[in-house]
Structure formats: C-alpha cells, structure tokens
Amino acid sequence: MTTKSAVFAAGLVQQQSYLFANLPSGINPGTRSFISDGATVTFRGAAVGGGTDFSPVFFDGGIWRYG
C-alpha cells in the first residue's frame, strides 16, 4: 500500500524560485517549483531559461514543463 501525504496552507505561501539551469535534479515526478528566467512560456511545454518570465514549472519524470 502506498502512503501519500499532503500539506495544506492558508494565506500566502512564498516559495523559492530558481534559474532554469539551477533547478534540482533527481527528484520525483510531480514536483513543482518556479523559475525566474522562463522564456517562450507554453502551458505544458518544455521549460527553458534565458527569458524574464516568472513561471511555475513541474517535473514530469523526464523534463521540467511549464504549468
């Protein structure tokens, strides 16, 4: 049996943001983060750096994607 956990927060939550090149590796699919240098933002498209957009991203098990 797999145990899942959840964290709930009320109010504002501030999360660390990364440059795309500095996103952590070796993480679980579904992990979410933010990048501060997003470029060519397309929902569920492959995330890339080098721009100026502050963008939410998630890891799909292979690559980071916008979303």
mmCIF file of N, CA and C in Angstrom, residues 8-62:
data_model
loop_
_atom_site.group_PDB
_atom_site.id
_atom_site.type_symbol
_atom_site.label_atom_id
_atom_site.label_comp_id
_atom_site.label_asym_id
_atom_site.label_seq_id
_atom_site.Cartn_x
_atom_site.Cartn_y
_atom_site.Cartn_z
ATOM 1 N N PHE A 8 -1.335 21.443 3.575
ATOM 2 C CA PHE A 8 -2.284 22.496 3.291
ATOM 3 C C PHE A 8 -1.838 23.764 3.998
ATOM 4 N N ALA A 9 -1.974 24.897 3.326
ATOM 5 C CA ALA A 9 -1.573 26.169 3.912
ATOM 6 C C ALA A 9 -2.640 27.208 3.606
ATOM 7 N N ALA A 10 -2.929 28.034 4.570
ATOM 8 C CA ALA A 10 -3.871 29.126 4.373
ATOM 9 C C ALA A 10 -3.086 30.420 4.230
ATOM 10 N N GLY A 11 -3.581 31.323 3.422
ATOM 11 C CA GLY A 11 -2.903 32.601 3.242
ATOM 12 C C GLY A 11 -1.857 32.525 2.139
ATOM 13 N N LEU A 12 -0.891 33.411 2.212
ATOM 14 C CA LEU A 12 0.154 33.480 1.189
ATOM 15 C C LEU A 12 1.279 32.507 1.499
ATOM 16 N N VAL A 13 1.796 31.890 0.457
ATOM 17 C CA VAL A 13 2.924 30.980 0.590
ATOM 18 C C VAL A 13 4.013 31.475 -0.345
ATOM 19 N N GLN A 14 5.193 31.696 0.188
ATOM 20 C CA GLN A 14 6.312 32.130 -0.646
ATOM 21 C C GLN A 14 7.242 30.950 -0.847
ATOM 22 N N GLN A 15 7.525 30.642 -2.102
ATOM 23 C CA GLN A 15 8.359 29.502 -2.435
ATOM 24 C C GLN A 15 9.621 30.000 -3.128
ATOM 25 N N GLN A 16 10.720 29.317 -2.892
ATOM 26 C CA GLN A 16 11.976 29.677 -3.543
ATOM 27 C C GLN A 16 11.833 29.529 -5.049
ATOM 28 N N SER A 17 12.431 30.441 -5.791
ATOM 29 C CA SER A 17 12.470 30.305 -7.248
ATOM 30 C C SER A 17 13.916 30.055 -7.672
ATOM 31 N N TYR A 18 14.069 29.500 -8.848
ATOM 32 C CA TYR A 18 15.379 29.117 -9.370
ATOM 33 C C TYR A 18 15.580 29.717 -10.751
ATOM 34 N N LEU A 19 16.817 29.845 -11.172
ATOM 35 C CA LEU A 19 17.113 29.994 -12.590
ATOM 36 C C LEU A 19 16.903 28.609 -13.189
ATOM 37 N N PHE A 20 16.435 28.532 -14.422
ATOM 38 C CA PHE A 20 16.142 27.240 -15.026
ATOM 39 C C PHE A 20 17.331 26.284 -14.907
ATOM 40 N N ALA A 21 18.530 26.754 -15.188
ATOM 41 C CA ALA A 21 19.724 25.898 -15.162
ATOM 42 C C ALA A 21 20.027 25.353 -13.773
ATOM 43 N N ASN A 22 19.468 25.968 -12.738
ATOM 44 C CA ASN A 22 19.749 25.544 -11.360
ATOM 45 C C ASN A 22 18.622 24.738 -10.728
ATOM 46 N N LEU A 23 17.613 24.342 -11.516
ATOM 47 C CA LEU A 23 16.549 23.503 -10.959
ATOM 48 C C LEU A 23 17.152 22.202 -10.442
ATOM 49 N N PRO A 24 16.662 21.701 -9.319
ATOM 50 C CA PRO A 24 17.206 20.465 -8.760
ATOM 51 C C PRO A 24 16.970 19.269 -9.681
ATOM 52 N N SER A 25 17.849 18.298 -9.596
ATOM 53 C CA SER A 25 17.689 17.060 -10.360
ATOM 54 C C SER A 25 17.506 15.906 -9.384
ATOM 55 N N GLY A 26 17.179 14.737 -9.913
ATOM 56 C CA GLY A 26 16.995 13.562 -9.064
ATOM 57 C C GLY A 26 15.789 13.669 -8.158
ATOM 58 N N ILE A 27 14.714 14.220 -8.682
ATOM 59 C CA ILE A 27 13.504 14.430 -7.886
ATOM 60 C C ILE A 27 12.361 13.587 -8.427
ATOM 61 N N ASN A 28 11.287 13.543 -7.703
ATOM 62 C CA ASN A 28 10.119 12.746 -8.074
ATOM 63 C C ASN A 28 9.238 13.465 -9.095
ATOM 64 N N PRO A 29 8.642 12.704 -10.016
ATOM 65 C CA PRO A 29 7.670 13.302 -10.932
ATOM 66 C C PRO A 29 6.549 13.979 -10.136
ATOM 67 N N GLY A 30 6.078 15.103 -10.646
ATOM 68 C CA GLY A 30 5.032 15.858 -9.974
ATOM 69 C C GLY A 30 5.571 16.968 -9.086
ATOM 70 N N THR A 31 6.881 17.006 -8.880
ATOM 71 C CA THR A 31 7.478 18.071 -8.082
ATOM 72 C C THR A 31 7.266 19.400 -8.789
ATOM 73 N N ARG A 32 6.870 20.419 -8.025
ATOM 74 C CA ARG A 32 6.596 21.743 -8.588
ATOM 75 C C ARG A 32 7.612 22.744 -8.073
ATOM 76 N N SER A 33 7.883 23.757 -8.876
ATOM 77 C CA SER A 33 8.786 24.830 -8.478
ATOM 78 C C SER A 33 8.455 26.063 -9.315
ATOM 79 N N PHE A 34 9.305 27.081 -9.216
ATOM 80 C CA PHE A 34 9.175 28.298 -10.013
ATOM 81 C C PHE A 34 10.532 28.640 -10.588
ATOM 82 N N ILE A 35 10.518 29.185 -11.815
ATOM 83 C CA ILE A 35 11.752 29.714 -12.379
ATOM 84 C C ILE A 35 11.569 31.207 -12.624
ATOM 85 N N SER A 36 12.668 31.936 -12.499
ATOM 86 C CA SER A 36 12.614 33.393 -12.660
ATOM 87 C C SER A 36 13.143 33.842 -14.010
ATOM 88 N N ASP A 37 13.525 32.903 -14.865
ATOM 89 C CA ASP A 37 14.052 33.268 -16.180
ATOM 90 C C ASP A 37 13.375 32.473 -17.297
ATOM 91 N N GLY A 38 12.067 32.249 -17.157
ATOM 92 C CA GLY A 38 11.332 31.496 -18.168
ATOM 93 C C GLY A 38 11.298 32.219 -19.505
ATOM 94 N N ALA A 39 11.301 31.441 -20.584
ATOM 95 C CA ALA A 39 11.220 32.007 -21.934
ATOM 96 C C ALA A 39 10.289 31.135 -22.765
ATOM 97 N N THR A 40 9.583 31.734 -23.714
ATOM 98 C CA THR A 40 8.680 31.019 -24.604
ATOM 99 C C THR A 40 7.719 30.143 -23.808
ATOM 100 N N VAL A 41 6.995 30.752 -22.890
ATOM 101 C CA VAL A 41 6.122 30.009 -21.987
ATOM 102 C C VAL A 41 4.891 29.490 -22.723
ATOM 103 N N THR A 42 4.747 28.164 -22.761
ATOM 104 C CA THR A 42 3.583 27.489 -23.319
ATOM 105 C C THR A 42 3.143 26.445 -22.303
ATOM 106 N N PHE A 43 1.881 26.483 -21.883
ATOM 107 C CA PHE A 43 1.398 25.555 -20.871
ATOM 108 C C PHE A 43 1.721 24.120 -21.266
ATOM 109 N N ARG A 44 2.347 23.394 -20.374
ATOM 110 C CA ARG A 44 2.799 22.012 -20.529
ATOM 111 C C ARG A 44 3.927 21.849 -21.542
ATOM 112 N N GLY A 45 4.424 22.960 -22.074
ATOM 113 C CA GLY A 45 5.577 22.903 -22.972
ATOM 114 C C GLY A 45 6.857 22.728 -22.166
ATOM 115 N N ALA A 46 7.913 22.315 -22.823
ATOM 116 C CA ALA A 46 9.206 22.147 -22.160
ATOM 117 C C ALA A 46 9.691 23.496 -21.629
ATOM 118 N N ALA A 47 10.062 23.534 -20.367
ATOM 119 C CA ALA A 47 10.559 24.769 -19.755
ATOM 120 C C ALA A 47 11.975 25.048 -20.253
ATOM 121 N N VAL A 48 12.256 26.321 -20.488
ATOM 122 C CA VAL A 48 13.592 26.767 -20.882
ATOM 123 C C VAL A 48 13.906 28.061 -20.153
ATOM 124 N N GLY A 49 15.167 28.338 -19.991
ATOM 125 C CA GLY A 49 15.603 29.570 -19.344
ATOM 126 C C GLY A 49 16.030 30.602 -20.372
ATOM 127 N N GLY A 50 16.552 31.693 -19.870
ATOM 128 C CA GLY A 50 17.080 32.732 -20.739
ATOM 129 C C GLY A 50 16.147 33.897 -20.968
ATOM 130 N N GLY A 51 14.951 33.855 -20.370
ATOM 131 C CA GLY A 51 13.987 34.936 -20.545
ATOM 132 C C GLY A 51 13.831 35.750 -19.266
ATOM 133 N N THR A 52 12.684 36.391 -19.145
ATOM 134 C CA THR A 52 12.423 37.234 -17.974
ATOM 135 C C THR A 52 11.121 36.878 -17.263
ATOM 136 N N ASP A 53 10.448 35.824 -17.701
ATOM 137 C CA ASP A 53 9.166 35.450 -17.096
ATOM 138 C C ASP A 53 9.352 34.660 -15.802
ATOM 139 N N PHE A 54 8.571 35.020 -14.791
ATOM 140 C CA PHE A 54 8.500 34.247 -13.549
ATOM 141 C C PHE A 54 7.414 33.210 -13.783
ATOM 142 N N SER A 55 7.783 31.932 -13.823
ATOM 143 C CA SER A 55 6.861 30.901 -14.278
ATOM 144 C C SER A 55 6.819 29.683 -13.367
ATOM 145 N N PRO A 56 5.622 29.113 -13.127
ATOM 146 C CA PRO A 56 5.534 27.844 -12.418
ATOM 147 C C PRO A 56 5.942 26.704 -13.348
ATOM 148 N N VAL A 57 6.631 25.722 -12.805
ATOM 149 C CA VAL A 57 7.066 24.556 -13.574
ATOM 150 C C VAL A 57 6.835 23.296 -12.755
ATOM 151 N N PHE A 58 6.763 22.151 -13.453
ATOM 152 C CA PHE A 58 6.658 20.867 -12.763
ATOM 153 C C PHE A 58 7.533 19.850 -13.488
ATOM 154 N N PHE A 59 7.987 18.841 -12.755
ATOM 155 C CA PHE A 59 8.831 17.798 -13.318
ATOM 156 C C PHE A 59 7.962 16.622 -13.704
ATOM 157 N N ASP A 60 8.021 16.184 -14.962
ATOM 158 C CA ASP A 60 7.143 15.110 -15.428
ATOM 159 C C ASP A 60 7.801 13.728 -15.385
ATOM 160 N N GLY A 61 8.960 13.649 -14.782
ATOM 161 C CA GLY A 61 9.697 12.386 -14.719
ATOM 162 C C GLY A 61 10.832 12.335 -15.715
ATOM 163 N N GLY A 62 10.822 13.250 -16.671
ATOM 164 C CA GLY A 62 11.886 13.316 -17.680
ATOM 165 C C GLY A 62 12.433 14.720 -17.855
#
